[in-house]
CSV table of C-alpha atoms and ligand atoms in Angstrom, one decimal:
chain,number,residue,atom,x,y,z
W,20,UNK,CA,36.8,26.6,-10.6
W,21,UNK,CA,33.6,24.2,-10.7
W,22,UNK,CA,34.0,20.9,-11.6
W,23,UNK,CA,31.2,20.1,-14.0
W,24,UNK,CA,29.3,18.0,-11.2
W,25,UNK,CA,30.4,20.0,-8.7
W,26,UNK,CA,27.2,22.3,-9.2
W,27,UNK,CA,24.5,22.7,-11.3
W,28,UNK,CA,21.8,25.7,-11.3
W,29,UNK,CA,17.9,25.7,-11.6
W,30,UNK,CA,15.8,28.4,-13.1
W,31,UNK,CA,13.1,29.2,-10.5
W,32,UNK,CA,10.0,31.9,-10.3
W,33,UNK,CA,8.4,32.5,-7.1
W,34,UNK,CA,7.2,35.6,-5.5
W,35,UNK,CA,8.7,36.7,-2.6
W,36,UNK,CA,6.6,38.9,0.1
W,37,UNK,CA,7.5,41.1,2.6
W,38,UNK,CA,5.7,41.7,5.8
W,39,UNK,CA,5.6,45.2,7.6
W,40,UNK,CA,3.7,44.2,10.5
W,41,UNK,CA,6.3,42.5,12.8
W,42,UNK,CA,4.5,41.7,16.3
W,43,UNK,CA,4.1,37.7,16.2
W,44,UNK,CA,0.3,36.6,15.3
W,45,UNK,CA,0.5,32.5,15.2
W,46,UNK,CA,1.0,31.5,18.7
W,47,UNK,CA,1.6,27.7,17.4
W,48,UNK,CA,4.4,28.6,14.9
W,49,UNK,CA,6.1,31.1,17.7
W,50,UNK,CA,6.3,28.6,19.9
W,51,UNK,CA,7.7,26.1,17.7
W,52,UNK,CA,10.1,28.5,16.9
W,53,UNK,CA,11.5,29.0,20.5
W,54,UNK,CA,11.5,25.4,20.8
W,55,UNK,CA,13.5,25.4,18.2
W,56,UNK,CA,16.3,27.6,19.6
W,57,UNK,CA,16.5,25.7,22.6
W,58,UNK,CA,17.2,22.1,20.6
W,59,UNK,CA,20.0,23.3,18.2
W,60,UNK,CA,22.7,20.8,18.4
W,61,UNK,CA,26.2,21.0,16.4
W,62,UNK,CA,27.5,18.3,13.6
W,63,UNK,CA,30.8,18.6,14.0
W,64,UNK,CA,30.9,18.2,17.7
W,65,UNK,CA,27.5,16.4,19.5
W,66,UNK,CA,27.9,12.8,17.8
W,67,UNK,CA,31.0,11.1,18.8
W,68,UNK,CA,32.7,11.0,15.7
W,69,UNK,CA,35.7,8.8,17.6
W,70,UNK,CA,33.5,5.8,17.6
W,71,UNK,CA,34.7,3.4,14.7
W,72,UNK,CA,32.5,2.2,11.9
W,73,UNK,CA,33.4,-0.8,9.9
W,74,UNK,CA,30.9,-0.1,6.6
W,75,UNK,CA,30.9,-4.1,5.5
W,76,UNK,CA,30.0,-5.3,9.2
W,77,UNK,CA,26.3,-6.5,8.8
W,78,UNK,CA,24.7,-2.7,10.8
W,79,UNK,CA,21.6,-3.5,9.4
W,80,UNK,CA,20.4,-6.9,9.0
W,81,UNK,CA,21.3,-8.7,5.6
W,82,UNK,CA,17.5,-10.2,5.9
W,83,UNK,CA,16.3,-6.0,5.4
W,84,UNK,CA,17.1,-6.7,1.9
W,85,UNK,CA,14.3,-7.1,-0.3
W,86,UNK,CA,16.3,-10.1,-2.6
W,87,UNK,CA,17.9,-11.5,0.6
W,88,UNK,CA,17.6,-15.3,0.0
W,89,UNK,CA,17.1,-15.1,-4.1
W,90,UNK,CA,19.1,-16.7,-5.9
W,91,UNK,CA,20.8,-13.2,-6.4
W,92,UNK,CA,21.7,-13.8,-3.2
W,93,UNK,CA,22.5,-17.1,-2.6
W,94,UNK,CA,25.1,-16.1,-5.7
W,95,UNK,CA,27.3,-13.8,-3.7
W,96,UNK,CA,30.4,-15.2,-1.5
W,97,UNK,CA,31.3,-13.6,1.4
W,98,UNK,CA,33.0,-10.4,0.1
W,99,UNK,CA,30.7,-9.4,-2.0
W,100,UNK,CA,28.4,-9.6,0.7
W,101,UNK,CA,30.7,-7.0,2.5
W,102,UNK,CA,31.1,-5.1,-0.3
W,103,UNK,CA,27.0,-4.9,-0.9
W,104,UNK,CA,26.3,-3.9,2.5
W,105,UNK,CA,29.0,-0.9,2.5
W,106,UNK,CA,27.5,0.5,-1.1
W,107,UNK,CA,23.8,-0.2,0.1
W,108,UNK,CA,24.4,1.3,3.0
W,109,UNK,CA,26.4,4.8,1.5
W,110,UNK,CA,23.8,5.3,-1.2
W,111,UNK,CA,20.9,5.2,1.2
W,112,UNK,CA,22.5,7.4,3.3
W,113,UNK,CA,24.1,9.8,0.2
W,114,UNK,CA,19.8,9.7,-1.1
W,115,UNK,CA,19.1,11.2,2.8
W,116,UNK,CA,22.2,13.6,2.2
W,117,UNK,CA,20.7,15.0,-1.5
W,118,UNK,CA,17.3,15.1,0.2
W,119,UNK,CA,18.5,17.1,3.5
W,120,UNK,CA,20.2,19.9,0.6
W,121,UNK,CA,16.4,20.1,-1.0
W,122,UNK,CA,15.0,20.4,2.2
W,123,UNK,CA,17.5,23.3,3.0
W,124,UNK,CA,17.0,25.0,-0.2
W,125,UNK,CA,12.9,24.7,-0.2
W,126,UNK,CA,13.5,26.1,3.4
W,127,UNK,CA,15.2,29.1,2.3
W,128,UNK,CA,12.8,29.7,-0.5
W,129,UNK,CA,10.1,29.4,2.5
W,130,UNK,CA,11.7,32.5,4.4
W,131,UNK,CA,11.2,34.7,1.0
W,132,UNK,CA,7.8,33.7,-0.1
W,133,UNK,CA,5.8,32.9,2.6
W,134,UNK,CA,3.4,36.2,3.9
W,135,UNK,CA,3.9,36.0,7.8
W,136,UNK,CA,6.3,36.9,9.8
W,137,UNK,CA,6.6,33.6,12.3
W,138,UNK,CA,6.6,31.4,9.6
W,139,UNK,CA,9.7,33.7,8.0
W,140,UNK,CA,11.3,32.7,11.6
W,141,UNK,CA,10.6,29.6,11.8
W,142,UNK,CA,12.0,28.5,8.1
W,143,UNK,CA,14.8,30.3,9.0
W,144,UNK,CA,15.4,28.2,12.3
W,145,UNK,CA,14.6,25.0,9.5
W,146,UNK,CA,17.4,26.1,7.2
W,147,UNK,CA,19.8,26.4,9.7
W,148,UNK,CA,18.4,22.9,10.7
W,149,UNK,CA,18.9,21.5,7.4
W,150,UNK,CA,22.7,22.8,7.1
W,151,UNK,CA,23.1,20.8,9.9
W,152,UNK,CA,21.5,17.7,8.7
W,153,UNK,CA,23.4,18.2,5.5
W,154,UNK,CA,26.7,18.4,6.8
W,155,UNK,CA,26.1,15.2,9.4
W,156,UNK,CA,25.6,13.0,6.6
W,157,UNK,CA,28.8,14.5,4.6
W,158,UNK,CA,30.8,14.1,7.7
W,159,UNK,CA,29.6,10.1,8.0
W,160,UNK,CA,29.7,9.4,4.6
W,161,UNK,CA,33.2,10.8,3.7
W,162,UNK,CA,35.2,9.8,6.9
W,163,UNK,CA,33.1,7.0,8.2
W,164,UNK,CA,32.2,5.2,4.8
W,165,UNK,CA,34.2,7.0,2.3
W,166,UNK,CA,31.7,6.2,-0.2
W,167,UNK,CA,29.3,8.4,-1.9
W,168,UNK,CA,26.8,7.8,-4.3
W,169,UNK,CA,25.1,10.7,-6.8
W,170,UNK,CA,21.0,11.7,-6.6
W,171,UNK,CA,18.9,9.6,-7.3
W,172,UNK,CA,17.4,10.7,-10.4
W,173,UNK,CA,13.3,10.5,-9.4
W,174,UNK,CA,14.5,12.6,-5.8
W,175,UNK,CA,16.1,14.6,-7.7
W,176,UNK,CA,12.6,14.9,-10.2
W,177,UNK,CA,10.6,15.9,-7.0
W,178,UNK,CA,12.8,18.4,-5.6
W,179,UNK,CA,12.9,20.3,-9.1
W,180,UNK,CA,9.1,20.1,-8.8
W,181,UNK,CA,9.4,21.6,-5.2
W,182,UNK,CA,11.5,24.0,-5.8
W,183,UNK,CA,10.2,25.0,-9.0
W,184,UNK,CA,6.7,25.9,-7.8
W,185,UNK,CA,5.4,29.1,-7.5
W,186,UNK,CA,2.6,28.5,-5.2
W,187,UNK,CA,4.3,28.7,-0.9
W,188,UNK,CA,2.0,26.3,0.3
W,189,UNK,CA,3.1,24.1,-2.6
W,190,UNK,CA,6.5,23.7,-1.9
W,191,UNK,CA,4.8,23.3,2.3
W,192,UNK,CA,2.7,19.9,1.1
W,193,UNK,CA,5.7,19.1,-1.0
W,194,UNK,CA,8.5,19.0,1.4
W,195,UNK,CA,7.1,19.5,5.1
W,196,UNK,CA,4.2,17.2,4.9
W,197,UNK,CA,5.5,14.7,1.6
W,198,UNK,CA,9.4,14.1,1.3
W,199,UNK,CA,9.4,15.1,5.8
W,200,UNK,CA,6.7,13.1,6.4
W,201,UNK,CA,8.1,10.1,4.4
W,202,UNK,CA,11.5,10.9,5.9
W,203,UNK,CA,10.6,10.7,9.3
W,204,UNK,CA,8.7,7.5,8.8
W,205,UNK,CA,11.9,6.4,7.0
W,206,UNK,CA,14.4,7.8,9.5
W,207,UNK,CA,12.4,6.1,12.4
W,208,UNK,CA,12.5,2.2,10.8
W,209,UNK,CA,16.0,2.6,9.8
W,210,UNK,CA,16.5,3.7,13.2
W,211,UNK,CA,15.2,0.4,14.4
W,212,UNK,CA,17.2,-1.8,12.4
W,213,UNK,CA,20.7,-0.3,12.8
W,214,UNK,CA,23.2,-1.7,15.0
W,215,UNK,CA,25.5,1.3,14.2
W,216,UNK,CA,25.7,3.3,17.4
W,217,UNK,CA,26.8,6.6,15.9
W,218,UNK,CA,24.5,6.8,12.5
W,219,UNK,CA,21.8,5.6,15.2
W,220,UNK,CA,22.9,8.7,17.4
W,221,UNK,CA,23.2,11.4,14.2
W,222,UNK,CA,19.5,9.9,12.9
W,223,UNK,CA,17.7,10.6,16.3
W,224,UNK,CA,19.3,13.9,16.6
W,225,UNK,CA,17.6,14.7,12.5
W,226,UNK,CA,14.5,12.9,13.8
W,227,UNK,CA,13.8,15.4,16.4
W,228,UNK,CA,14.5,18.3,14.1
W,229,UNK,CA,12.5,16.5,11.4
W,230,UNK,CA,9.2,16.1,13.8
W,231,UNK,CA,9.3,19.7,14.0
W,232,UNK,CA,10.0,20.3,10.3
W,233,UNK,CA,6.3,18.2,9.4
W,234,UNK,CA,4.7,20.1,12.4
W,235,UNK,CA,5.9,23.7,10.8
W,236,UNK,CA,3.5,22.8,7.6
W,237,UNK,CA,0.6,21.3,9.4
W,238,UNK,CA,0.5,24.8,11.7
W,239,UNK,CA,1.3,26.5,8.7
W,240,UNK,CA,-1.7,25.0,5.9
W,241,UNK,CA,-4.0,24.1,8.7
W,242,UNK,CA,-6.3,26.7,7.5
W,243,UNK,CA,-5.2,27.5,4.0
W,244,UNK,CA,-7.1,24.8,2.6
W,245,UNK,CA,-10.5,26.1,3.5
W,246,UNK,CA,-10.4,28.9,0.7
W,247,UNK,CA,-9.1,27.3,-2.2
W,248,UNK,CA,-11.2,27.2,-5.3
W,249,UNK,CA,-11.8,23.2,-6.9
W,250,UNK,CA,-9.5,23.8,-9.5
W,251,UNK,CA,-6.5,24.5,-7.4
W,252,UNK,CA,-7.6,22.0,-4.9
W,253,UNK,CA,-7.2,19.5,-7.7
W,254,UNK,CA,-3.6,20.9,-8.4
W,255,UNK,CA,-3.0,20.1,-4.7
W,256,UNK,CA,-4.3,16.0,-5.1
W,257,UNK,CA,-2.9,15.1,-8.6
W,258,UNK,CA,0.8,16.7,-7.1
W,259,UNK,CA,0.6,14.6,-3.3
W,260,UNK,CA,-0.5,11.3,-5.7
W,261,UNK,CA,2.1,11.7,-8.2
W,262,UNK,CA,4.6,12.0,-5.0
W,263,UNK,CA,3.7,9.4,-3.3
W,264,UNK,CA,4.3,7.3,-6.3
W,265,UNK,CA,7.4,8.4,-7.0
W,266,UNK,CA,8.9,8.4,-3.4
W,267,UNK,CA,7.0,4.5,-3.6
W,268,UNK,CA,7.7,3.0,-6.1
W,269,UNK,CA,10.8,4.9,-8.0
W,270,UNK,CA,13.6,5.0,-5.5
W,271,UNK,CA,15.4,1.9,-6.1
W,272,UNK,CA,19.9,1.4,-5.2
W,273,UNK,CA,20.1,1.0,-9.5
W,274,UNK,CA,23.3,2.4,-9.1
W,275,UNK,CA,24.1,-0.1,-6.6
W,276,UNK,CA,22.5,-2.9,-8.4
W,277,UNK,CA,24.5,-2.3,-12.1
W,278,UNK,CA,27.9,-1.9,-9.6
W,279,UNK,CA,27.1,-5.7,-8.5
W,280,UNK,CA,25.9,-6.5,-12.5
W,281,UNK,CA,22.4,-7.5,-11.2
W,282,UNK,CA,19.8,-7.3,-13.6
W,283,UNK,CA,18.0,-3.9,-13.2
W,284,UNK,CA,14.4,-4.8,-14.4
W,285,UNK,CA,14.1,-8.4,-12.5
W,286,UNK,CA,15.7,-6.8,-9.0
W,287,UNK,CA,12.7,-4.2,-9.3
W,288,UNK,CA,10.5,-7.0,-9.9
W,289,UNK,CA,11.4,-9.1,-7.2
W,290,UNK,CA,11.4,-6.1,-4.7
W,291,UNK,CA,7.8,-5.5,-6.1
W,292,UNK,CA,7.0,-8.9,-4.8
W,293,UNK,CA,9.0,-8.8,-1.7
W,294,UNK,CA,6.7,-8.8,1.8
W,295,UNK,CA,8.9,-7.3,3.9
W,296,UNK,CA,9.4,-4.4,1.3
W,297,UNK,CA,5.5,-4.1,0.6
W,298,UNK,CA,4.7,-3.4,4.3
W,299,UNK,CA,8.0,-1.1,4.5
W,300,UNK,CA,6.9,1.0,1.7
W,301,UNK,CA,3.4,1.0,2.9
W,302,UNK,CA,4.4,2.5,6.5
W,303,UNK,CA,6.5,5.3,4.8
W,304,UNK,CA,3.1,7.0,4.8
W,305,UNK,CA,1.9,6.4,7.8
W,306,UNK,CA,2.8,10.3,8.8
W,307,UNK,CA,1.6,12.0,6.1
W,308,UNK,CA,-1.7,10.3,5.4
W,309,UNK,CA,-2.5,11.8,9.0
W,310,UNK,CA,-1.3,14.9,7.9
W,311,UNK,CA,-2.9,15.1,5.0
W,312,UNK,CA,-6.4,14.4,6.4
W,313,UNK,CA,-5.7,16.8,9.1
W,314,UNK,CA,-5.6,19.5,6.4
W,315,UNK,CA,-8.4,19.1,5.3
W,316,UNK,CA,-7.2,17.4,1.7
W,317,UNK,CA,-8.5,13.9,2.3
W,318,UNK,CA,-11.7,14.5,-0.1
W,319,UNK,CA,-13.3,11.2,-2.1
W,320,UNK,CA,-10.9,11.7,-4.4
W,321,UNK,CA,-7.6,11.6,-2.9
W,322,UNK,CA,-9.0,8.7,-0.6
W,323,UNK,CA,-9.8,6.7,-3.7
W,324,UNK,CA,-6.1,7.2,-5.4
W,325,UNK,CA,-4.9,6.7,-1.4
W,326,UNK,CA,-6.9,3.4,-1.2
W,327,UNK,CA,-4.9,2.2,-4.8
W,328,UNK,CA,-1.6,2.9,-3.4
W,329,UNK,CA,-2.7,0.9,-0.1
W,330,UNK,CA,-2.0,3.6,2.5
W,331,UNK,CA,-6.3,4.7,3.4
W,332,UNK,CA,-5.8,2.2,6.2
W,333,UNK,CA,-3.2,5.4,8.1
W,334,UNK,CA,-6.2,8.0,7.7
W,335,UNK,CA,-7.3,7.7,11.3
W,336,UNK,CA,-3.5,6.9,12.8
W,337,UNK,CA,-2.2,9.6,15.2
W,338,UNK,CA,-0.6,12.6,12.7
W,339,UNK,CA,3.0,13.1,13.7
W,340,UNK,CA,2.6,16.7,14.7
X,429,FE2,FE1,16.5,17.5,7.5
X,430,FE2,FE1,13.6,18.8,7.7
């Protein structure tokens, strides 16, 4: 029997579509679906899960976080220090886990609703991707850290939204080119700064995946966006800005922060100050501004709400796909 967190269920509406002609007709997607074959890789066996991880060792630098050298800080002896890194570190993690079981369930919806038969492949190759992804994470987090933390209650806000939506190309700009995009920006800084050799291994294994992921919806609404009406072009905007404000500014360790009885409202105002975190937050989006441009969404508009949340300057930046 379910435990009562062990699951939880969502009401959804979306149309599904078949397709009766078969023969491929987007050259771009087929490809990246072949590519995709060839790159599979297995979780339980690729990453060598004998190397030994000791979750209060400093793997990413103490100085990465945004109250480092506060008072806060300057509070904690040495074992709390240990203890901080080891829950910091599982709940970022546990937020990539939650997110990777969105992606996988927006990627199955994909394979129902969208109308063409290589995009049906290619979501299919994604949620086999995302089981993976999934299932690396659980592996790490219960035998490596044996810590896990619960969703994050704004993630878990935009992947209702996501998977909620009845519109395919929707739940495309919401998880390929948004939450991926972010991701992969994400993925590829944390990258940098970890001296873990396996999580470093496992993230640049999902990175490749993930490039692939953001480069299935920019193939995929490249056109789309041409034959909207204003009104539903307006849908579009007011959904990527309310995103990126969330995925900015809303997903803060609370959890992490009441285990350690910090003060919830003064640690969000002293990462709101923090440097270092301004210009992390600001090169989340420095994927899907790109990406967004590139599909033809980067009106007057959008660029004036892009301009508040201090991310225009990405507009003309390479797009990741
Ligand atoms: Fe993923
Ligand atoms: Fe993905």
């Amino acid at each position: 029997m379910l435990t009562q967190d062990a699951g939880e269920s969502l009401p959804t509406h979306f149309d599904v579509n078949y397709v009766w002609e078969y023969a491929s007709k987007e050259e771009g997607l087929r490809n990246l679906y072949e590519k995709s074959k060839l790159n599979q890789w297995n979780a339980a066996t690729d990453p060598d899960w004998s190397i030994d991880v000791d979750p209060e060792a400093e793997n990413v630098p103490d100085q990465s976080i945004p109250w480092y050298g506060t008072k806060y800080w300057d509070a904690l002896n040495e074992r709390d220090i240990r203890r901080l890194r080891h829950s910091s570190q599982a709940w970022s993690l546990s937020q990539f886990m939650h997110g990777e079981q969105g992606a996988l369930m927006v990627a199955a919806q994909l394979v129902n609703c969208v109308p063409d038969i290589d995009a049906k492949f290619y979501a299919a190759q994604q949620t086999a991707d995302e089981a993976r992804h999934v299932e690396a994470y659980q592996l790490y987090l219960s035998q490596k850290l044996e810590k896990e933390y619960p969703c994050n209650p704004d993630l878990r806000t935009l992947l209702d939204q996501i998977l909620s939506m009845n519109e395919w190309d929707m739940k495309y700009l919401g998880m390929q080119i948004l939450v991926e995009g972010l991701a992969l920006a994400a993925f590829g800084m944390q990258n940098q700064m970890t001296r873990e050799p396996l999580i470093k291994d496992i993230t640049s294994r999902i990175m490749a995946d993930e490039s692939r992921h953001v480069a299935f919806g920019v193939l995929s609404l490249r056109e789309f966006y041409k034959d909207v009406t204003e009104a539903e072009l307006r849908v579009r905007e007011e959904f990527a800005v309310e995103a990126c404000y969330l995925m900015r500014d809303r997903l803060f360790p609370k959890v992490v922060w009441e285990e350690f009885g910090l003060p919830v409202s003064e640690m969000i105002e002293i990462a709101d100050k923090s440097k270092l975190l301004r210009e992390f937050r600001t090169m989340l989006f420095s994927k899907i501004v790109p990406n967004v441009k590139r599909l033809g969404l980067l009106n007057d508009r959008l660029r004036e709400q892009f301009g508040k949340l201090g991310i225009l300057g990405f507009e003309d930046w390479e797009p990741s796909a």
